[in-house]
Amino acid sequence: MTDELPELRASDADRERVAEVLRDALAEGRLDMEEFEERLDATYKARTYGELAPITRDLPVGQVAAPKVDMLKRPEADGSWASRIVGGEGSSAWAVAVMSGFQRKGRWTVPRRFNCFAFWGGGEIDLREANFAAGEVEINCVAIMGGMQVVVPPGVEVVVRGIGIMGGFDHNEEGVPGEPGAPRVVVTGFAFWGGVGVERKVTRAERQRIREERRQEKLDRREAARELRRGRH
């Protein structure tokens, strides 16, 4: 497996594990802010285990291990809200952007409380494909001369409780009832000369599915019209 490690593709969850090691190292003083930002940027750009491995090699708990391949076919999650509220601690608990940016998107588990901070920077917290550690999660955003965007899927209830000074929090998605069993997302925090936006969007795959459904409906209508004309003749 060691010889195959450099070429094996890394997942979003693998990159998040490396990012957590870097955040712990920053908090413990093992990395300064410049080193942290350089390594974090390299982490999110990495595509293989070979690219991830050197980033944390000199840090405690920093060895990148390739996952075991499970040869058993297991049932996949059905996509229901019940299947997406998975419990546990979450795959990422916080994010920092200082004159830089961060992203949390794709398949990740949102913890009960996710903290993020941006100073002269920005971040994106995308929950459209995420799982949730609980039925209610809190996204706590602190934006100082920076901005953050929280993206939620349709069906999720949104509550915004942030405070803005010469900045603001977007309340446009509040008041939309959640679907039965869907999680509740509470956006809190503080914005100074900055802003926190909240938007509701479907995934790219869902947009494609909707387009295909509409295209098929048009084809069906055209075919029905042809059949009607043939019947008249």
Short mmCIF file of C-alpha atoms in Angstrom, two decimals:
data_model
loop_
_atom_site.label_atom_id
_atom_site.label_comp_id
_atom_site.label_asym_id
_atom_site.label_seq_id
_atom_site.Cartn_x
_atom_site.Cartn_y
_atom_site.Cartn_z
CA MET A 1 0.00 0.00 0.00
CA THR A 2 2.92 2.37 0.68
CA ASP A 3 4.01 2.31 -2.97
CA GLU A 4 0.46 3.12 -4.07
CA LEU A 5 0.00 5.94 -1.55
CA PRO A 6 1.40 8.87 -3.63
CA GLU A 7 -1.04 8.25 -6.50
CA LEU A 8 -4.17 7.45 -4.49
CA ARG A 9 -6.76 10.23 -4.75
CA ALA A 10 -7.56 12.07 -1.53
CA SER A 11 -11.14 12.88 -0.52
CA ASP A 12 -12.61 16.05 1.02
CA ALA A 13 -12.72 14.23 4.36
CA ASP A 14 -8.98 13.43 4.07
CA ARG A 15 -8.18 17.10 3.45
CA GLU A 16 -10.33 18.10 6.42
CA ARG A 17 -8.41 15.70 8.71
CA VAL A 18 -5.13 17.30 7.64
CA ALA A 19 -6.61 20.79 8.13
CA GLU A 20 -7.63 19.84 11.69
CA VAL A 21 -4.03 18.79 12.46
CA LEU A 22 -2.84 22.18 11.18
CA ARG A 23 -5.39 24.08 13.28
CA ASP A 24 -4.34 22.19 16.39
CA ALA A 25 -0.69 22.96 15.61
CA LEU A 26 -1.49 26.66 15.22
CA ALA A 27 -3.36 26.72 18.54
CA GLU A 28 -0.44 24.97 20.28
CA GLY A 29 2.16 27.34 18.83
CA ARG A 30 3.86 24.70 16.66
CA LEU A 31 3.09 26.78 13.55
CA ASP A 32 3.01 30.54 13.13
CA MET A 33 0.23 32.14 11.12
CA GLU A 34 2.26 32.38 7.90
CA GLU A 35 3.23 28.68 8.01
CA PHE A 36 -0.36 27.75 8.87
CA GLU A 37 -1.81 29.66 5.90
CA GLU A 38 0.75 28.21 3.47
CA ARG A 39 0.10 24.65 4.61
CA LEU A 40 -3.66 25.10 4.72
CA ASP A 41 -3.64 26.43 1.16
CA ALA A 42 -1.56 23.43 0.05
CA THR A 43 -3.99 21.11 1.85
CA TYR A 44 -7.05 22.28 -0.04
CA LYS A 45 -5.15 22.19 -3.34
CA ALA A 46 -3.88 18.63 -2.77
CA ARG A 47 -5.42 15.94 -4.95
CA THR A 48 -3.51 12.83 -3.85
CA TYR A 49 -2.12 11.32 -0.64
CA GLY A 50 1.36 11.96 -1.98
CA GLU A 51 0.63 15.70 -1.96
CA LEU A 52 -1.00 15.61 1.50
CA ALA A 53 1.65 13.54 3.29
CA PRO A 54 4.47 16.17 3.51
CA ILE A 55 2.15 18.86 4.90
CA THR A 56 1.92 17.40 8.42
CA ARG A 57 4.89 15.01 8.49
CA ASP A 58 6.72 17.09 11.14
CA LEU A 59 3.64 17.51 13.36
CA PRO A 60 2.18 15.23 16.06
CA VAL A 61 -0.48 12.88 14.71
CA GLY A 62 0.56 14.13 11.30
CA GLN A 63 1.03 10.98 9.27
CA VAL A 64 -1.40 10.67 6.38
CA ALA A 65 -2.66 7.12 6.08
CA ALA A 66 -4.41 5.74 3.02
CA PRO A 67 -7.86 4.37 3.81
CA LYS A 68 -8.62 0.69 3.67
CA VAL A 69 -10.67 -0.31 0.65
CA ASP A 70 -13.91 -2.02 1.66
CA MET A 71 -14.72 -4.70 -0.90
CA LEU A 72 -18.22 -5.28 0.53
CA LYS A 73 -21.06 -3.48 -1.17
CA ARG A 74 -23.05 -1.67 1.50
CA PRO A 75 -26.36 0.16 1.20
CA GLU A 76 -25.92 3.85 0.49
CA ALA A 77 -27.67 6.60 2.40
CA ASP A 78 -31.10 7.21 0.90
CA GLY A 79 -30.73 11.00 0.89
CA SER A 80 -33.55 11.52 3.40
CA TRP A 81 -33.15 14.02 6.22
CA ALA A 82 -33.16 11.18 8.75
CA SER A 83 -30.15 9.59 7.03
CA ARG A 84 -28.27 12.91 7.05
CA ILE A 85 -28.56 13.56 10.80
CA VAL A 86 -25.78 11.21 11.81
CA GLY A 87 -24.70 12.25 15.33
CA GLY A 88 -21.05 12.31 16.37
CA GLU A 89 -18.65 15.23 16.63
CA GLY A 90 -18.54 16.51 13.07
CA SER A 91 -15.66 16.32 10.62
CA SER A 92 -14.58 19.96 11.07
CA ALA A 93 -15.22 22.25 14.05
CA TRP A 94 -13.77 25.58 12.94
CA ALA A 95 -12.14 27.59 10.13
CA VAL A 96 -9.95 30.69 9.97
CA ALA A 97 -9.18 33.10 7.13
CA VAL A 98 -6.68 35.91 7.75
CA MET A 99 -6.08 37.80 4.50
CA SER A 100 -7.05 34.55 2.80
CA GLY A 101 -10.07 32.31 2.37
CA PHE A 102 -11.55 29.00 3.41
CA GLN A 103 -14.21 26.59 2.20
CA ARG A 104 -16.24 23.85 3.80
CA LYS A 105 -18.23 22.09 1.13
CA GLY A 106 -19.07 18.71 -0.32
CA ARG A 107 -19.52 15.64 1.89
CA TRP A 108 -18.69 16.69 5.43
CA THR A 109 -20.42 16.45 8.81
CA VAL A 110 -21.48 19.75 10.37
CA PRO A 111 -20.87 19.71 14.15
CA ARG A 112 -23.38 21.00 16.68
CA ARG A 113 -21.41 24.28 16.66
CA PHE A 114 -19.11 25.37 13.86
CA ASN A 115 -16.96 28.46 14.56
CA CYS A 116 -15.37 30.51 11.80
CA PHE A 117 -13.36 33.74 11.73
CA ALA A 118 -12.38 35.99 8.81
CA PHE A 119 -10.14 39.06 8.98
CA TRP A 120 -9.55 40.75 5.64
CA GLY A 121 -10.63 37.48 4.11
CA GLY A 122 -13.62 35.37 3.32
CA GLY A 123 -15.12 31.96 3.67
CA GLU A 124 -17.82 29.69 2.31
CA ILE A 125 -19.76 27.20 4.45
CA ASP A 126 -21.75 25.03 2.05
CA LEU A 127 -24.25 22.66 3.70
CA ARG A 128 -25.97 21.37 0.57
CA GLU A 129 -24.27 17.98 0.54
CA ALA A 130 -23.38 17.87 4.22
CA ASN A 131 -24.51 15.56 6.98
CA PHE A 132 -25.43 17.00 10.39
CA ALA A 133 -24.31 15.96 13.86
CA ALA A 134 -27.66 17.05 15.32
CA GLY A 135 -31.12 18.23 14.34
CA GLU A 136 -30.06 21.79 15.19
CA VAL A 137 -26.60 23.14 14.37
CA GLU A 138 -25.09 26.56 14.98
CA ILE A 139 -22.80 28.34 12.51
CA ASN A 140 -21.00 31.05 14.48
CA CYS A 141 -19.37 33.61 12.16
CA VAL A 142 -17.06 36.46 13.14
CA ALA A 143 -16.21 38.69 10.17
CA ILE A 144 -13.86 41.66 10.63
CA MET A 145 -13.47 43.59 7.39
CA GLY A 146 -14.29 40.35 5.64
CA GLY A 147 -17.21 38.27 4.54
CA MET A 148 -18.70 34.80 4.76
CA GLN A 149 -21.36 32.98 2.83
CA VAL A 150 -23.53 30.22 4.31
CA VAL A 151 -25.24 28.07 1.67
CA VAL A 152 -28.12 25.84 2.78
CA PRO A 153 -30.22 23.36 0.80
CA PRO A 154 -33.97 23.76 0.27
CA GLY A 155 -36.02 22.33 3.12
CA VAL A 156 -33.74 23.51 5.93
CA GLU A 157 -35.06 26.07 8.43
CA VAL A 158 -32.74 29.05 8.92
CA VAL A 159 -32.56 31.35 11.95
CA VAL A 160 -30.18 34.35 11.94
CA ARG A 161 -29.09 35.89 15.25
CA GLY A 162 -25.89 37.69 14.30
CA ILE A 163 -25.03 41.29 15.15
CA GLY A 164 -23.54 43.74 12.64
CA ILE A 165 -21.73 47.04 13.24
CA MET A 166 -21.09 48.87 9.98
CA GLY A 167 -21.82 45.45 8.52
CA GLY A 168 -24.63 42.98 8.64
CA PHE A 169 -26.16 39.53 8.53
CA ASP A 170 -28.47 38.43 5.72
CA HIS A 171 -31.98 37.61 7.01
CA ASN A 172 -33.60 36.89 3.63
CA GLU A 173 -33.85 33.13 4.17
CA GLU A 174 -35.52 33.40 7.58
CA GLY A 175 -39.18 32.54 7.93
CA VAL A 176 -39.17 29.70 5.40
CA PRO A 177 -40.68 26.63 7.11
CA GLY A 178 -38.44 23.58 7.24
CA GLU A 179 -39.43 20.22 5.86
CA PRO A 180 -40.44 17.49 8.35
CA GLY A 181 -37.28 15.95 9.83
CA ALA A 182 -34.96 18.55 8.30
CA PRO A 183 -32.25 20.15 10.45
CA ARG A 184 -32.42 23.70 11.75
CA VAL A 185 -29.45 25.98 11.02
CA VAL A 186 -28.85 28.88 13.42
CA VAL A 187 -26.42 31.53 12.15
CA THR A 188 -24.88 33.63 14.93
CA GLY A 189 -21.84 35.84 15.38
CA PHE A 190 -20.55 39.35 14.82
CA ALA A 191 -19.69 41.40 11.73
CA PHE A 192 -17.65 44.63 11.83
CA TRP A 193 -17.12 46.31 8.46
CA GLY A 194 -18.04 42.96 7.03
CA GLY A 195 -20.98 40.77 6.26
CA VAL A 196 -22.42 37.29 6.50
CA GLY A 197 -24.68 36.16 3.69
CA VAL A 198 -27.12 33.28 3.73
CA GLU A 199 -28.52 31.76 0.55
CA ARG A 200 -30.61 28.74 -0.32
CA LYS A 201 -29.45 26.79 -3.37
CA VAL A 202 -29.83 23.31 -4.81
CA THR A 203 -26.76 21.26 -5.72
CA ARG A 204 -25.42 21.11 -9.24
CA ALA A 205 -26.64 17.52 -9.52
CA GLU A 206 -30.12 18.56 -8.41
CA ARG A 207 -30.17 21.42 -10.92
CA GLN A 208 -29.22 18.95 -13.65
CA ARG A 209 -31.96 16.55 -12.53
CA ILE A 210 -34.55 19.34 -12.62
CA ARG A 211 -33.41 20.39 -16.10
CA GLU A 212 -33.66 16.80 -17.31
CA GLU A 213 -37.16 16.46 -15.85
CA ARG A 214 -38.28 19.66 -17.57
CA ARG A 215 -36.74 18.56 -20.86
CA GLN A 216 -38.52 15.21 -20.61
CA GLU A 217 -41.82 16.93 -19.83
CA LYS A 218 -41.45 19.06 -22.99
CA LEU A 219 -40.71 15.96 -25.05
CA ASP A 220 -43.74 14.21 -23.57
CA ARG A 221 -45.99 17.19 -24.36
CA ARG A 222 -44.72 17.32 -27.92
CA GLU A 223 -45.31 13.61 -28.38
CA ALA A 224 -48.82 13.93 -26.92
CA ALA A 225 -49.55 16.79 -29.35
CA ARG A 226 -48.33 14.67 -32.28
CA GLU A 227 -50.54 11.77 -31.20
CA LEU A 228 -53.51 14.14 -30.96
CA ARG A 229 -52.90 15.44 -34.49
CA ARG A 230 -52.59 11.91 -35.84
CA GLY A 231 -55.89 10.99 -34.17
CA ARG A 232 -57.67 13.90 -35.89
CA HIS A 233 -56.46 12.69 -39.26
#
